[in-house]
Amino acid sequence: MKKFLFIGLIMITTLACQENKKTSTLESDAEKEISTSESKDVIQSEEEQRKKRANREESEANTKKTIANWNGQFIKVDAENNVCECNCIQLNFESPATLCIDQNAGIDIQVKFSKDNDVVNIHYLNGSGNISDKNPIPWADFDKNNIIATITRNGSQLNLDWKGFTIDQKLATDYAILGKKNLEGTYKRK
């Protein structure tokens, strides 16, 4: 009987040790898996940061490149039959340009373009034409070299935002609709 009891205790002890080894091995494997998972997360995080940094640098380089390449002719996206007439802007940073405000009334303005970071400013130089004989446009009274509109890039398109003519640094509200109606909008390269 003592033998059976002794053998039984040895078997229980052996089984308990084996079970303890399994638990220990499982815990060790779980710790290794967590450690491996954490190191993968760190590696992925560092890799993601590198990718984001590279994308940001590429985007900045493309922005600088696209601003440098803004010269050229652009047509309003909603222009009928893709015809310029009074729907185009000729961006040229070297010399003044003419913008058509109203083809039927023969209203045009002379402007110059300047770059300010990722914005193109449009400055008023002079204008010609009238709304009607009874209502002449006071071209000479408008402030020269003031910013009358801005252009920003949205992907491959340009967005023109009309600010308006000014007289003595105040918005000339009677003539604000001129450029807003005909120039403001989205343009694409022609």
Coordinates of C-alpha atoms in Angstrom, one line a residue:
M1 CA 0.0 0.0 0.0
K2 CA 2.8 2.3 0.8
K3 CA 4.2 1.5 -2.7
F4 CA 1.0 2.5 -4.4
L5 CA 0.8 5.7 -2.4
F6 CA 4.4 6.5 -3.1
I7 CA 3.9 5.8 -6.9
G8 CA 0.7 7.8 -6.9
L9 CA 2.5 10.8 -5.3
I10 CA 5.4 10.5 -7.9
M11 CA 2.9 10.5 -10.7
I12 CA 1.0 13.5 -9.4
T13 CA 4.3 15.4 -8.9
T14 CA 5.4 14.4 -12.4
L15 CA 2.1 15.5 -14.0
A16 CA 2.2 18.7 -12.0
C17 CA 5.7 19.5 -13.2
Q18 CA 4.8 18.8 -16.8
E19 CA 1.7 21.0 -16.4
N20 CA 3.9 23.7 -14.9
K21 CA 6.3 23.4 -17.8
K22 CA 3.5 23.8 -20.3
T23 CA 2.1 26.9 -18.5
S24 CA 5.6 28.3 -18.3
T25 CA 6.2 27.6 -22.0
L26 CA 2.8 29.2 -22.9
E27 CA 3.6 32.3 -20.8
S28 CA 7.0 32.5 -22.3
D29 CA 5.5 32.2 -25.8
A30 CA 2.9 34.8 -25.0
E31 CA 5.6 37.2 -23.8
K32 CA 7.7 36.6 -26.9
E33 CA 4.6 37.2 -29.1
I34 CA 3.8 40.4 -27.2
S35 CA 7.4 41.5 -27.5
T36 CA 7.5 40.7 -31.2
S37 CA 4.2 42.4 -31.7
E38 CA 5.4 45.6 -29.9
S39 CA 8.6 45.7 -31.8
K40 CA 6.7 45.3 -35.1
D41 CA 4.4 48.1 -34.0
V42 CA 7.5 50.3 -33.3
I43 CA 9.1 49.3 -36.6
Q44 CA 5.8 50.0 -38.5
S45 CA 5.4 53.3 -36.6
E46 CA 8.9 54.4 -37.6
E47 CA 8.3 53.3 -41.1
E48 CA 4.9 55.1 -41.3
Q49 CA 6.7 58.2 -40.0
R50 CA 9.4 57.9 -42.6
K51 CA 6.7 57.5 -45.3
K52 CA 4.7 60.5 -44.0
R53 CA 7.9 62.6 -43.9
A54 CA 8.8 61.6 -47.5
N55 CA 5.2 62.4 -48.7
R56 CA 5.3 65.8 -47.0
E57 CA 8.7 66.6 -48.5
E58 CA 7.5 65.4 -51.9
S59 CA 4.3 67.5 -51.6
E60 CA 6.3 70.6 -50.6
A61 CA 8.7 70.0 -53.6
N62 CA 5.6 69.6 -55.9
T63 CA 4.1 72.8 -54.5
K64 CA 7.2 74.7 -55.2
K65 CA 7.5 73.1 -58.6
T66 CA 3.8 73.8 -59.5
I67 CA 4.1 77.5 -58.4
A68 CA 7.1 77.8 -60.7
N69 CA 5.0 76.3 -63.5
W70 CA 2.0 78.5 -63.2
N71 CA 2.8 80.5 -66.3
G72 CA 0.4 79.6 -69.2
Q73 CA -3.1 79.9 -70.4
F74 CA -6.0 78.7 -68.2
I75 CA -9.7 78.5 -69.2
K76 CA -12.7 78.6 -66.9
V77 CA -13.9 75.1 -66.2
D78 CA -17.5 75.9 -67.1
A79 CA -16.7 77.8 -70.3
E80 CA -19.1 76.9 -73.1
N81 CA -17.5 74.9 -76.0
N82 CA -14.1 75.3 -74.4
V83 CA -13.8 78.7 -76.1
C84 CA -11.6 81.4 -74.5
E85 CA -13.3 84.6 -75.6
C86 CA -13.8 86.1 -72.1
N87 CA -13.1 82.9 -70.2
C88 CA -9.3 82.7 -70.1
I89 CA -6.5 83.9 -68.0
Q90 CA -3.0 84.2 -69.4
L91 CA -0.7 83.9 -66.4
N92 CA 2.6 85.6 -67.0
F93 CA 4.8 86.9 -64.1
E94 CA 7.2 88.8 -66.5
S95 CA 4.8 91.4 -68.0
P96 CA 1.3 92.8 -67.6
A97 CA -1.7 90.9 -68.9
T98 CA -5.2 91.8 -70.1
L99 CA -8.2 90.2 -68.4
C100 CA -11.6 90.3 -70.1
I101 CA -14.4 91.4 -67.7
D102 CA -17.3 91.8 -70.2
Q103 CA -16.8 91.0 -73.9
N104 CA -20.1 92.6 -75.0
A105 CA -19.4 95.9 -73.2
G106 CA -15.7 95.8 -74.2
I107 CA -14.6 96.0 -70.6
D108 CA -11.0 94.9 -70.0
I109 CA -8.4 95.4 -67.3
Q110 CA -4.6 95.4 -67.3
V111 CA -3.1 93.5 -64.4
K112 CA 0.1 92.1 -63.2
F113 CA 0.6 88.9 -61.3
S114 CA 2.9 88.3 -58.3
K115 CA 3.6 85.2 -56.2
D116 CA 3.2 85.1 -52.5
N117 CA 4.1 81.6 -51.2
D118 CA 1.4 79.4 -52.8
V119 CA -0.9 82.2 -53.8
V120 CA -0.9 84.3 -56.9
N121 CA -2.0 87.9 -56.4
I122 CA -3.6 89.9 -59.2
H123 CA -2.8 93.7 -59.1
Y124 CA -4.9 96.3 -60.9
L125 CA -2.9 98.5 -63.3
N126 CA -5.6 100.2 -65.5
G127 CA -8.9 99.4 -67.3
S128 CA -11.0 100.4 -70.3
G129 CA -14.6 100.2 -71.4
N130 CA -17.9 101.3 -69.7
I131 CA -21.0 99.6 -68.5
S132 CA -23.0 102.3 -70.3
D133 CA -22.5 105.9 -71.6
K134 CA -24.5 107.2 -68.6
N135 CA -22.5 105.2 -66.1
P136 CA -18.8 105.4 -66.9
I137 CA -16.4 103.3 -64.9
P138 CA -13.9 105.6 -63.0
W139 CA -10.8 103.7 -64.0
A140 CA -8.5 106.5 -63.0
D141 CA -9.9 106.6 -59.5
F142 CA -9.2 102.9 -58.7
D143 CA -6.1 102.3 -56.6
K144 CA -3.2 101.1 -58.8
N145 CA -1.2 98.0 -57.9
N146 CA -3.7 96.9 -55.3
I147 CA -4.6 93.3 -55.1
I148 CA -8.0 92.8 -56.8
A149 CA -8.0 89.0 -56.8
T150 CA -6.1 86.0 -55.7
I151 CA -5.4 82.6 -57.3
T152 CA -4.8 79.4 -55.4
R153 CA -4.1 76.0 -56.7
N154 CA -6.4 73.1 -56.1
G155 CA -4.7 70.0 -57.6
S156 CA -4.4 70.7 -61.3
Q157 CA -6.9 73.5 -61.3
L158 CA -6.8 77.2 -60.2
N159 CA -9.4 79.0 -58.1
L160 CA -9.7 82.7 -58.7
D161 CA -11.2 84.6 -55.8
W162 CA -12.3 88.2 -56.7
K163 CA -11.6 90.8 -54.0
G164 CA -12.7 93.9 -55.9
F165 CA -11.4 97.3 -57.0
T166 CA -10.6 99.9 -54.3
I167 CA -10.7 103.7 -54.2
D168 CA -8.7 105.3 -51.4
Q169 CA -8.1 101.8 -50.0
K170 CA -11.8 101.2 -49.6
L171 CA -13.8 98.6 -51.6
A172 CA -15.5 100.2 -54.6
T173 CA -18.8 98.4 -54.0
D174 CA -20.5 99.9 -57.1
Y175 CA -18.0 98.0 -59.3
A176 CA -17.4 94.9 -57.2
I177 CA -19.7 92.7 -59.3
L178 CA -17.7 93.3 -62.5
G179 CA -14.9 90.9 -61.8
K180 CA -16.9 88.7 -59.4
K181 CA -19.5 87.9 -62.1
N182 CA -17.1 87.2 -64.9
L183 CA -13.7 86.3 -63.5
E184 CA -14.3 84.5 -60.3
G185 CA -14.3 80.7 -60.5
T186 CA -12.3 77.6 -61.2
Y187 CA -9.8 77.4 -64.2
K188 CA -7.9 74.5 -65.8
R189 CA -4.9 74.6 -68.0
K190 CA -5.8 75.0 -71.7

